[in-house]
mmCIF file of C-alpha atoms in Angstrom:
data_model
loop_
_atom_site.group_PDB
_atom_site.id
_atom_site.type_symbol
_atom_site.label_atom_id
_atom_site.label_comp_id
_atom_site.label_asym_id
_atom_site.label_seq_id
_atom_site.Cartn_x
_atom_site.Cartn_y
_atom_site.Cartn_z
ATOM 1 C CA MET M 1471 -28.927 134.006 85.536
ATOM 2 C CA VAL M 1472 -25.872 133.059 87.529
ATOM 3 C CA ASP M 1473 -24.162 134.029 90.732
ATOM 4 C CA VAL M 1474 -20.413 134.098 91.227
ATOM 5 C CA THR M 1475 -19.125 132.936 94.609
ATOM 6 C CA GLU M 1476 -15.896 134.798 95.294
ATOM 7 C CA LYS M 1477 -14.278 131.856 97.124
ATOM 8 C CA GLU M 1478 -11.520 131.530 94.575
ATOM 9 C CA MET M 1479 -11.230 134.449 92.207
ATOM 10 C CA ASP M 1480 -9.568 132.429 89.453
ATOM 11 C CA ASN M 1481 -12.055 129.551 89.629
ATOM 12 C CA PRO M 1482 -15.547 131.034 90.005
ATOM 13 C CA THR M 1483 -18.468 128.822 91.047
ATOM 14 C CA PHE M 1484 -21.856 129.675 89.528
ATOM 15 C CA LYS M 1485 -25.042 129.357 91.562
ATOM 16 C CA SER M 1486 -28.216 131.290 90.792
ATOM 17 C CA ASP M 1487 -29.981 134.618 90.696
ATOM 18 C CA THR M 1488 -27.273 136.906 89.326
ATOM 19 C CA VAL M 1489 -26.784 138.168 85.767
ATOM 20 C CA LEU M 1490 -23.520 137.419 83.948
ATOM 21 C CA SER M 1491 -22.475 138.908 80.612
ATOM 22 C CA ASP M 1492 -21.051 136.356 78.185
ATOM 23 C CA VAL M 1493 -18.624 138.988 76.897
ATOM 24 C CA HIS M 1494 -16.238 138.244 79.756
ATOM 25 C CA LEU M 1495 -16.361 134.510 79.117
ATOM 26 C CA HIS M 1496 -15.521 134.918 75.435
ATOM 27 C CA CYS M 1497 -12.636 137.360 75.341
ATOM 28 C CA PRO M 1498 -9.616 135.427 74.019
ATOM 29 C CA ASN M 1499 -6.233 136.577 75.313
ATOM 30 C CA LYS M 1500 -7.741 139.176 77.623
ATOM 31 C CA ARG M 1501 -6.533 139.697 81.168
ATOM 32 C CA HIS M 1502 -9.183 140.756 83.661
ATOM 33 C CA LEU M 1503 -7.498 142.727 86.434
ATOM 34 C CA MET M 1504 -9.378 143.229 89.697
ATOM 35 C CA VAL M 1505 -8.473 146.762 90.751
ATOM 36 C CA ARG M 1506 -10.853 147.516 93.609
ATOM 37 C CA LEU M 1507 -14.215 146.963 95.263
ATOM 38 C CA ASN M 1508 -16.975 149.403 94.391
ATOM 39 C CA ALA M 1509 -19.308 151.179 96.816
ATOM 40 C CA VAL M 1510 -21.533 148.114 97.231
ATOM 41 C CA GLY M 1511 -18.664 145.661 97.602
ATOM 42 C CA GLN M 1512 -18.633 144.225 94.065
ATOM 43 C CA PRO M 1513 -15.197 143.415 92.567
ATOM 44 C CA VAL M 1514 -14.291 145.866 89.800
ATOM 45 C CA PHE M 1515 -12.116 144.562 86.954
ATOM 46 C CA LEU M 1516 -10.094 146.364 84.295
ATOM 47 C CA SER M 1517 -10.229 144.858 80.784
ATOM 48 C CA TYR M 1518 -8.550 145.863 77.533
ATOM 49 C CA PHE M 1519 -10.575 145.593 74.318
ATOM 50 C CA THR M 1520 -8.446 145.898 71.173
ATOM 51 C CA LEU M 1521 -9.563 148.280 68.426
ATOM 52 C CA LEU M 1522 -8.884 147.660 64.720
ATOM 53 C CA TRP M 1523 -8.600 151.235 63.456
ATOM 54 C CA ASN M 1524 -6.794 150.421 60.215
ATOM 55 C CA THR M 1525 -9.141 150.344 57.226
ATOM 56 C CA GLU M 1526 -7.187 147.481 55.642
ATOM 57 C CA ASP M 1527 -7.501 145.448 58.855
ATOM 58 C CA LEU M 1528 -11.237 146.071 58.923
ATOM 59 C CA ALA M 1529 -11.596 145.085 55.269
ATOM 60 C CA SER M 1530 -9.536 141.946 55.874
ATOM 61 C CA GLU M 1531 -11.778 140.965 58.786
ATOM 62 C CA LYS M 1532 -14.855 141.506 56.607
ATOM 63 C CA ARG M 1533 -13.429 139.392 53.757
ATOM 64 C CA LYS M 1534 -12.665 136.558 56.173
ATOM 65 C CA ARG M 1535 -16.205 136.691 57.551
ATOM 66 C CA GLU M 1536 -17.735 136.739 54.052
ATOM 67 C CA ALA M 1537 -15.568 133.799 52.950
ATOM 68 C CA THR M 1538 -16.610 131.804 56.017
ATOM 69 C CA THR M 1539 -20.271 132.633 55.413
ATOM 70 C CA GLU M 1540 -19.965 131.581 51.778
ATOM 71 C CA ARG M 1541 -18.432 128.218 52.715
ATOM 72 C CA GLU M 1542 -21.170 127.613 55.293
ATOM 73 C CA HIS M 1543 -23.791 128.584 52.723
ATOM 74 C CA GLN M 1544 -22.402 126.115 50.212
ATOM 75 C CA TYR M 1545 -22.576 123.273 52.684
ATOM 76 C CA ARG M 1546 -25.972 124.142 54.132
ATOM 77 C CA SER M 1547 -28.067 125.088 51.076
ATOM 78 C CA GLY M 1548 -29.100 121.830 49.453
ATOM 79 C CA ASP M 1549 -31.154 123.652 46.825
ATOM 80 C CA GLU M 1550 -28.127 125.315 45.257
ATOM 81 C CA LEU M 1551 -25.812 122.326 45.038
ATOM 82 C CA CYS M 1552 -26.954 118.941 43.844
ATOM 83 C CA ASP M 1553 -25.650 115.840 45.606
ATOM 84 C CA GLU M 1554 -23.080 115.187 42.878
ATOM 85 C CA ASP M 1555 -21.710 118.730 43.093
ATOM 86 C CA ARG M 1556 -21.455 118.533 46.860
ATOM 87 C CA ASN M 1557 -19.688 115.193 46.692
ATOM 88 C CA ASN M 1558 -17.230 116.525 44.113
ATOM 89 C CA LEU M 1559 -16.616 119.594 46.255
ATOM 90 C CA LYS M 1560 -15.940 117.496 49.335
ATOM 91 C CA GLU M 1561 -13.683 115.140 47.357
ATOM 92 C CA ARG M 1562 -11.598 118.035 46.007
ATOM 93 C CA GLU M 1563 -11.258 119.538 49.481
ATOM 94 C CA LEU M 1564 -10.309 116.133 50.913
ATOM 95 C CA ASN M 1565 -7.669 115.626 48.203
ATOM 96 C CA SER M 1566 -6.213 119.072 48.840
ATOM 97 C CA GLU M 1567 -6.116 118.406 52.586
ATOM 98 C CA VAL M 1568 -4.359 115.054 52.010
ATOM 99 C CA GLU M 1569 -1.811 116.680 49.673
ATOM 100 C CA ALA M 1570 -1.106 119.294 52.321
ATOM 101 C CA LEU M 1571 -0.294 116.531 54.810
ATOM 102 C CA LEU M 1572 2.241 114.754 52.555
ATOM 103 C CA ASP M 1573 5.953 115.265 53.192
ATOM 104 C CA ASP M 1574 8.645 115.623 50.483
ATOM 105 C CA ASP M 1575 8.807 111.828 50.004
ATOM 106 C CA GLY M 1576 5.036 111.483 49.625
ATOM 107 C CA ASP M 1577 4.559 109.963 53.085
ATOM 108 C CA LEU M 1578 1.472 110.925 55.083
ATOM 109 C CA GLU M 1579 2.205 113.076 58.112
ATOM 110 C CA VAL M 1580 -0.383 112.262 60.750
ATOM 111 C CA VAL M 1581 -1.590 115.134 62.929
ATOM 112 C CA ARG M 1582 -2.273 113.529 66.255
ATOM 113 C CA ARG M 1583 -4.979 114.697 68.598
ATOM 114 C CA PRO M 1584 -3.616 116.386 71.750
ATOM 115 C CA ARG M 1585 -3.864 114.077 74.716
ATOM 116 C CA SER M 1586 -4.906 116.586 77.371
ATOM 117 C CA ALA M 1587 -6.912 119.756 77.782
ATOM 118 C CA SER M 1588 -3.739 121.689 78.554
ATOM 119 C CA ASP M 1589 -2.376 120.771 75.112
ATOM 120 C CA LEU M 1590 -5.562 122.044 73.517
ATOM 121 C CA GLU M 1591 -5.372 125.313 75.394
ATOM 122 C CA ALA M 1592 -1.726 125.687 74.467
ATOM 123 C CA GLU M 1593 -2.666 125.541 70.807
ATOM 124 C CA ASP M 1594 -5.573 128.000 71.224
ATOM 125 C CA LEU M 1595 -8.104 125.373 70.126
ATOM 126 C CA LEU M 1596 -10.372 126.153 73.059
ATOM 127 C CA ARG M 1597 -11.560 129.580 74.127
ATOM 128 C CA ASP M 1598 -9.594 130.950 77.029
ATOM 129 C CA ARG M 1599 -10.741 130.568 80.587
ATOM 130 C CA VAL M 1600 -11.311 133.803 82.461
ATOM 131 C CA CYS M 1601 -8.585 133.953 85.118
ATOM 132 C CA PRO M 1602 -8.813 137.279 86.948
ATOM 133 C CA VAL M 1603 -5.529 138.741 88.213
ATOM 134 C CA ILE M 1604 -5.839 140.478 91.576
ATOM 135 C CA LEU M 1605 -3.646 143.561 91.827
ATOM 136 C CA MET M 1606 -2.180 144.651 95.127
ATOM 137 C CA LYS M 1607 -2.344 148.288 96.155
ATOM 138 C CA GLY M 1608 0.008 150.397 94.057
ATOM 139 C CA GLU M 1609 0.423 147.842 91.268
ATOM 140 C CA GLU M 1610 -2.031 149.512 88.905
ATOM 141 C CA ASP M 1611 0.488 152.151 87.799
ATOM 142 C CA ALA M 1612 3.199 149.546 87.272
ATOM 143 C CA PHE M 1613 0.885 147.555 85.026
ATOM 144 C CA GLU M 1614 -0.062 150.695 83.103
ATOM 145 C CA ASP M 1615 3.604 151.520 82.396
ATOM 146 C CA LYS M 1616 4.333 147.966 81.275
ATOM 147 C CA GLN M 1617 1.362 147.843 78.874
ATOM 148 C CA LYS M 1618 1.411 151.400 77.537
ATOM 149 C CA CYS M 1619 2.805 150.535 74.104
ATOM 150 C CA THR M 1620 0.911 147.269 73.716
ATOM 151 C CA TYR M 1621 -2.483 148.822 74.445
ATOM 152 C CA SER M 1622 -2.243 152.160 72.636
ATOM 153 C CA ASP M 1623 -5.110 151.013 70.383
ATOM 154 C CA ALA M 1624 -7.214 149.455 73.123
ATOM 155 C CA VAL M 1625 -10.249 150.645 75.065
ATOM 156 C CA LYS M 1626 -9.687 150.296 78.813
ATOM 157 C CA ILE M 1627 -12.909 149.575 80.681
ATOM 158 C CA GLU M 1628 -13.584 149.096 84.370
ATOM 159 C CA HIS M 1629 -16.553 146.795 84.904
ATOM 160 C CA THR M 1630 -17.962 144.043 87.075
ATOM 161 C CA MET M 1631 -18.159 140.382 86.057
ATOM 162 C CA ALA M 1632 -21.560 139.517 87.551
ATOM 163 C CA THR M 1633 -24.271 141.628 89.174
ATOM 164 C CA PRO M 1634 -27.869 141.628 90.374
ATOM 165 C CA LEU M 1635 -30.369 142.577 87.671
ATOM 166 C CA GLU M 1636 -30.569 146.193 88.845
ATOM 167 C CA ASP M 1637 -26.794 146.623 88.312
ATOM 168 C CA VAL M 1638 -26.439 145.120 84.831
ATOM 169 C CA GLY M 1639 -25.181 148.479 83.533
ATOM 170 C CA LYS M 1640 -21.877 147.784 85.295
ATOM 171 C CA GLN M 1641 -21.140 144.931 82.886
ATOM 172 C CA VAL M 1642 -20.139 145.037 79.208
ATOM 173 C CA TRP M 1643 -22.668 143.654 76.713
ATOM 174 C CA ARG M 1644 -22.333 142.487 73.118
ATOM 175 C CA ALA M 1645 -24.794 144.994 71.630
ATOM 176 C CA ALA M 1646 -22.566 147.813 72.910
ATOM 177 C CA PHE M 1647 -19.714 146.321 70.870
ATOM 178 C CA LEU M 1648 -22.000 146.031 67.836
ATOM 179 C CA LEU M 1649 -22.971 149.698 68.050
ATOM 180 C CA ALA M 1650 -19.318 150.654 68.578
ATOM 181 C CA ASP M 1651 -18.426 148.679 65.428
ATOM 182 C CA TYR M 1652 -21.007 150.638 63.465
ATOM 183 C CA ILE M 1653 -19.653 153.948 64.765
ATOM 184 C CA VAL M 1654 -16.115 153.051 63.664
ATOM 185 C CA PHE M 1655 -17.401 151.794 60.305
ATOM 186 C CA LYS M 1656 -19.466 154.969 59.685
ATOM 187 C CA ARG M 1657 -17.041 157.446 61.235
ATOM 188 C CA ASP M 1658 -17.761 160.200 58.708
ATOM 189 C CA THR M 1659 -21.492 160.016 59.477
ATOM 190 C CA PHE M 1660 -20.926 160.928 63.123
ATOM 191 C CA ARG M 1661 -18.031 163.348 62.733
ATOM 192 C CA CYS M 1662 -18.554 166.571 64.716
ATOM 193 C CA CYS M 1663 -22.071 165.528 65.813
ATOM 194 C CA SER M 1664 -23.668 166.179 69.180
ATOM 195 C CA VAL M 1665 -24.823 162.833 70.591
ATOM 196 C CA LEU M 1666 -26.948 161.545 73.482
ATOM 197 C CA GLU M 1667 -26.571 157.987 74.764
ATOM 198 C CA LEU M 1668 -29.356 156.500 76.878
ATOM 199 C CA GLY M 1669 -28.377 153.769 79.335
ATOM 200 C CA GLY M 1670 -24.654 154.227 78.697
ATOM 201 C CA GLY M 1671 -23.548 151.779 81.433
ATOM 202 C CA THR M 1672 -19.764 151.442 81.494
ATOM 203 C CA GLY M 1673 -19.544 154.078 78.756
ATOM 204 C CA ILE M 1674 -17.758 152.012 76.104
ATOM 205 C CA THR M 1675 -20.058 153.073 73.249
ATOM 206 C CA SER M 1676 -19.902 156.755 74.213
ATOM 207 C CA ILE M 1677 -16.103 156.522 74.381
ATOM 208 C CA ILE M 1678 -15.930 155.143 70.832
ATOM 209 C CA MET M 1679 -18.385 157.816 69.689
ATOM 210 C CA GLY M 1680 -16.199 160.414 71.422
ATOM 211 C CA THR M 1681 -13.365 159.625 69.008
ATOM 212 C CA VAL M 1682 -15.333 161.210 66.143
ATOM 213 C CA ALA M 1683 -18.247 163.238 67.585
ATOM 214 C CA LYS M 1684 -17.894 166.768 68.908
ATOM 215 C CA ARG M 1685 -19.765 166.127 72.145
ATOM 216 C CA VAL M 1686 -21.383 163.051 73.717
ATOM 217 C CA TYR M 1687 -23.745 163.082 76.692
ATOM 218 C CA CYS M 1688 -23.437 159.618 78.236
ATOM 219 C CA THR M 1689 -26.378 159.074 80.583
ATOM 220 C CA ASP M 1690 -27.583 156.479 83.081
ATOM 221 C CA VAL M 1691 -28.778 156.310 86.694
ATOM 222 C CA GLY M 1692 -27.029 155.423 89.953
ATOM 223 C CA GLU M 1693 -24.116 157.345 91.439
ATOM 224 C CA ASP M 1694 -21.900 154.252 91.676
ATOM 225 C CA LEU M 1695 -22.458 153.335 88.008
ATOM 226 C CA LEU M 1696 -21.969 156.915 86.805
ATOM 227 C CA ALA M 1697 -18.714 157.158 88.802
ATOM 228 C CA MET M 1698 -17.488 153.976 87.065
ATOM 229 C CA CYS M 1699 -18.489 155.431 83.691
ATOM 230 C CA GLU M 1700 -16.661 158.688 84.417
ATOM 231 C CA GLN M 1701 -13.555 156.720 85.400
ATOM 232 C CA ASN M 1702 -13.702 154.858 82.069
ATOM 233 C CA VAL M 1703 -13.957 158.142 80.171
ATOM 234 C CA ALA M 1704 -10.853 159.369 82.004
ATOM 235 C CA LEU M 1705 -8.991 156.112 81.230
ATOM 236 C CA ASN M 1706 -9.593 156.595 77.485
ATOM 237 C CA LYS M 1707 -8.925 160.309 77.041
ATOM 238 C CA HIS M 1708 -5.989 159.424 74.779
ATOM 239 C CA LEU M 1709 -8.461 157.973 72.230
ATOM 240 C CA MET M 1710 -10.872 160.896 72.309
ATOM 241 C CA GLU M 1711 -8.105 163.475 71.982
ATOM 242 C CA LEU M 1712 -7.479 162.163 68.459
ATOM 243 C CA GLY M 1713 -10.838 163.521 67.314
ATOM 244 C CA ARG M 1714 -10.997 166.321 69.890
ATOM 245 C CA GLY M 1715 -14.251 164.899 71.181
ATOM 246 C CA GLU M 1716 -15.764 165.366 74.619
ATOM 247 C CA VAL M 1717 -17.802 162.903 76.686
ATOM 248 C CA LYS M 1718 -19.913 164.243 79.562
ATOM 249 C CA VAL M 1719 -21.367 161.764 82.066
ATOM 250 C CA LYS M 1720 -24.839 162.785 83.223
ATOM 251 C CA GLU M 1721 -27.775 161.342 85.122
ATOM 252 C CA LEU M 1722 -30.947 160.691 83.131
ATOM 253 C CA ASP M 1723 -33.735 158.710 84.772
ATOM 254 C CA TRP M 1724 -36.317 157.407 82.284
ATOM 255 C CA LEU M 1725 -38.892 157.157 85.056
ATOM 256 C CA LYS M 1726 -38.780 160.929 85.595
ATOM 257 C CA ASP M 1727 -40.158 163.584 83.291
ATOM 258 C CA GLU M 1728 -37.405 166.159 83.763
ATOM 259 C CA PHE M 1729 -33.619 166.387 83.709
ATOM 260 C CA CYS M 1730 -31.908 166.391 87.099
ATOM 261 C CA THR M 1731 -30.816 170.008 87.632
ATOM 262 C CA ASP M 1732 -30.116 169.927 91.385
ATOM 263 C CA PRO M 1733 -26.661 171.557 91.728
ATOM 264 C CA GLU M 1734 -26.038 169.488 94.872
ATOM 265 C CA ALA M 1735 -26.578 166.190 93.033
ATOM 266 C CA PRO M 1736 -23.587 164.609 91.311
ATOM 267 C CA TYR M 1737 -23.880 164.258 87.519
ATOM 268 C CA SER M 1738 -26.751 166.765 87.304
ATOM 269 C CA TRP M 1739 -27.396 168.963 84.260
ATOM 270 C CA SER M 1740 -26.837 172.686 84.007
ATOM 271 C CA GLU M 1741 -29.348 174.816 82.128
ATOM 272 C CA GLU M 1742 -26.638 175.507 79.522
ATOM 273 C CA GLU M 1743 -26.087 171.770 78.936
ATOM 274 C CA ILE M 1744 -29.813 171.104 78.506
ATOM 275 C CA ALA M 1745 -30.040 173.993 76.033
ATOM 276 C CA ASP M 1746 -26.977 172.669 74.176
ATOM 277 C CA LEU M 1747 -28.553 169.206 73.920
ATOM 278 C CA HIS M 1748 -31.838 170.583 72.589
ATOM 279 C CA ASP M 1749 -30.134 172.956 70.132
ATOM 280 C CA HIS M 1750 -27.454 170.674 68.665
ATOM 281 C CA CYS M 1751 -28.222 166.986 69.257
ATOM 282 C CA THR M 1752 -28.716 165.051 65.998
ATOM 283 C CA VAL M 1753 -27.919 161.503 67.164
ATOM 284 C CA ILE M 1754 -29.388 159.438 70.016
ATOM 285 C CA MET M 1755 -28.156 155.904 70.715
ATOM 286 C CA ALA M 1756 -28.816 153.048 73.130
ATOM 287 C CA ALA M 1757 -27.342 149.548 73.370
ATOM 288 C CA ASP M 1758 -28.753 146.474 75.101
ATOM 289 C CA VAL M 1759 -31.315 148.288 77.222
ATOM 290 C CA PHE M 1760 -34.372 146.220 76.204
ATOM 291 C CA TYR M 1761 -34.608 143.469 78.819
ATOM 292 C CA ASP M 1762 -37.498 144.705 80.986
ATOM 293 C CA ASP M 1763 -40.902 145.700 79.565
ATOM 294 C CA ASP M 1764 -41.471 148.550 82.025
ATOM 295 C CA LEU M 1765 -38.042 150.031 81.292
ATOM 296 C CA THR M 1766 -38.652 149.644 77.546
ATOM 297 C CA ASP M 1767 -41.876 151.647 77.889
ATOM 298 C CA ALA M 1768 -40.051 154.258 79.975
ATOM 299 C CA LEU M 1769 -37.265 154.540 77.397
ATOM 300 C CA PHE M 1770 -39.689 155.176 74.544
ATOM 301 C CA ARG M 1771 -41.507 157.811 76.609
ATOM 302 C CA THR M 1772 -38.129 159.489 77.231
ATOM 303 C CA LEU M 1773 -37.277 159.291 73.529
ATOM 304 C CA TYR M 1774 -40.611 160.875 72.643
ATOM 305 C CA ARG M 1775 -40.136 163.686 75.170
ATOM 306 C CA ILE M 1776 -36.545 164.496 74.169
ATOM 307 C CA THR M 1777 -37.062 164.338 70.399
ATOM 308 C CA HIS M 1778 -40.018 166.711 70.705
ATOM 309 C CA ASN M 1779 -37.706 169.325 72.231
ATOM 310 C CA LEU M 1780 -34.884 169.010 69.686
ATOM 311 C CA ARG M 1781 -34.362 171.846 67.240
ATOM 312 C CA ASN M 1782 -32.968 169.558 64.511
ATOM 313 C CA SER M 1783 -34.101 166.254 63.058
ATOM 314 C CA CYS M 1784 -32.497 163.309 64.810
ATOM 315 C CA THR M 1785 -31.461 159.713 64.073
ATOM 316 C CA VAL M 1786 -31.821 157.136 66.847
ATOM 317 C CA TYR M 1787 -29.609 154.033 66.768
ATOM 318 C CA LEU M 1788 -30.815 151.088 68.856
ATOM 319 C CA ALA M 1789 -28.699 147.931 69.219
ATOM 320 C CA LEU M 1790 -29.823 144.841 71.082
ATOM 321 C CA GLU M 1791 -29.373 141.118 71.469
ATOM 322 C CA LYS M 1792 -32.386 138.833 71.155
ATOM 323 C CA ARG M 1793 -32.276 136.578 74.206
ATOM 324 C CA LEU M 1794 -34.165 133.362 73.635
ATOM 325 C CA LYS M 1795 -35.670 131.406 76.521
ATOM 326 C CA PHE M 1796 -38.125 128.582 77.057
ATOM 327 C CA THR M 1797 -41.293 129.632 78.891
ATOM 328 C CA LEU M 1798 -43.919 127.418 80.475
ATOM 329 C CA ARG M 1799 -46.570 129.972 79.518
ATOM 330 C CA HIS M 1800 -45.911 129.406 75.812
ATOM 331 C CA MET M 1801 -44.390 125.919 76.105
ATOM 332 C CA ASP M 1802 -41.936 127.129 73.495
ATOM 333 C CA VAL M 1803 -38.720 129.105 73.012
ATOM 334 C CA THR M 1804 -39.626 132.798 72.899
ATOM 335 C CA CYS M 1805 -38.010 136.212 73.007
ATOM 336 C CA GLU M 1806 -40.580 138.231 74.947
ATOM 337 C CA ALA M 1807 -38.411 141.282 75.674
ATOM 338 C CA TYR M 1808 -37.607 141.642 71.964
ATOM 339 C CA SER M 1809 -41.261 141.159 70.988
ATOM 340 C CA HIS M 1810 -42.314 143.919 73.391
ATOM 341 C CA PHE M 1811 -39.586 146.182 71.984
ATOM 342 C CA ARG M 1812 -40.829 145.609 68.421
ATOM 343 C CA ASN M 1813 -44.460 146.253 69.391
ATOM 344 C CA THR M 1814 -43.514 149.484 71.164
ATOM 345 C CA LEU M 1815 -41.415 150.592 68.199
ATOM 346 C CA ASN M 1816 -44.369 149.941 65.880
ATOM 347 C CA ASP M 1817 -46.613 152.003 68.162
ATOM 348 C CA LEU M 1818 -44.141 154.883 67.914
ATOM 349 C CA GLU M 1819 -44.106 154.644 64.107
ATOM 350 C CA ASN M 1820 -47.915 154.639 63.957
ATOM 351 C CA LEU M 1821 -48.240 157.573 66.316
ATOM 352 C CA GLN M 1822 -50.411 160.359 64.912
ATOM 353 C CA ASP M 1823 -48.405 163.477 65.664
ATOM 354 C CA SER M 1824 -48.619 166.741 63.734
ATOM 355 C CA LYS M 1825 -45.177 167.932 64.867
ATOM 356 C CA ILE M 1826 -42.923 164.922 64.335
ATOM 357 C CA LYS M 1827 -42.826 161.709 62.281
ATOM 358 C CA TYR M 1828 -41.011 158.538 63.379
ATOM 359 C CA THR M 1829 -39.705 156.026 60.830
ATOM 360 C CA ALA M 1830 -37.868 152.784 61.713
ATOM 361 C CA GLU M 1831 -35.416 150.999 59.414
ATOM 362 C CA PRO M 1832 -33.264 147.937 60.150
ATOM 363 C CA ILE M 1833 -29.514 148.116 59.572
ATOM 364 C CA LYS M 1834 -27.813 145.072 58.079
ATOM 365 C CA VAL M 1835 -25.239 143.673 60.465
ATOM 366 C CA ASP M 1836 -22.657 142.947 57.780
ATOM 367 C CA PHE M 1837 -20.283 145.843 58.465
ATOM 368 C CA CYS M 1838 -16.680 145.333 59.529
ATOM 369 C CA GLN M 1839 -15.870 144.266 63.073
ATOM 370 C CA ALA M 1840 -13.633 146.810 64.800
ATOM 371 C CA LEU M 1841 -13.609 145.198 68.255
ATOM 372 C CA ILE M 1842 -12.678 141.651 69.149
ATOM 373 C CA TYR M 1843 -15.801 139.864 70.431
ATOM 374 C CA GLU M 1844 -18.207 137.113 69.418
ATOM 375 C CA ARG M 1845 -20.711 138.581 66.937
ATOM 376 C CA ILE M 1846 -23.608 136.140 67.176
ATOM 377 C CA GLU M 1847 -26.625 136.016 64.856
ATOM 378 C CA GLN M 1848 -28.981 137.191 67.644
ATOM 379 C CA LEU M 1849 -27.409 140.677 67.540
#
């Protein structure tokens, strides 16, 4: 939990009591452009997240990851390699490294350690610092024109860097990237589907789904957040036009039992849209929404209510990051939000219902990475 003091935008100072997504601190070679202040005075940034659409690129990324995992496995698993084998392996690698450092005459070329942090950064040996660029009024269009070719395969997302807990949907979270990766990897599975996203936040996962699905209802609560989400959908229409998909931003409050149908309320549902959802929806998804036990309970109640009204069978995809913390109550490192999620999911599976049956299956997180982010083992 951190708080960003906006004294100097390019050198933030962290205090306490505000939530910060690590995504924005681990985005190499990304420029974060502050474009405006939102309705509650929070700085809104525009970030570009590169997409690897090419199948060969995705396969190459997967091979690299598997090779790295295999090397780590060889070093870490003492049961599989005896001491002699490990020593021989290290000796061969050392000899090959030494040979690579010899010049044509057989002399050793010494690679010297950079003497300053700036040298390290210049060689991309450290992850980039986040240095927001503040745009003046009217400069947004100029930047768009300059970057149009470079970012034709990028998702453009407006977001905040740090927020109070109640506004975390305005940030980008790693589990949303993970779910987006899976959508790109399993494109044929979702092609021409009708999809509902719960807790869509900035809308990045719905936007990726909109490149293959026929229609996506991206839902959340809060007029300011939904306006940001709608802006992001508009910024990425060029991606969704490829698959002729449509993303509709709608309000859906898990703490209420009915859809918002007030015609005066922004982002409300029409009767036709509710009927369309019930008649055609076959996929429901949610990413990184399990951080509060009460909201987790509310989400599962909403899932139960909506799935009971669907005409077709439905698959629900849930992506999350296990967040470990030390608690005085347990005097140990725990993951209470994840534990509550698992218990609630088990309750749903064990539910005695004559009309519908719920079955949960884990998905292996070994599919190709289509977006550039840090895929940690807690995802």
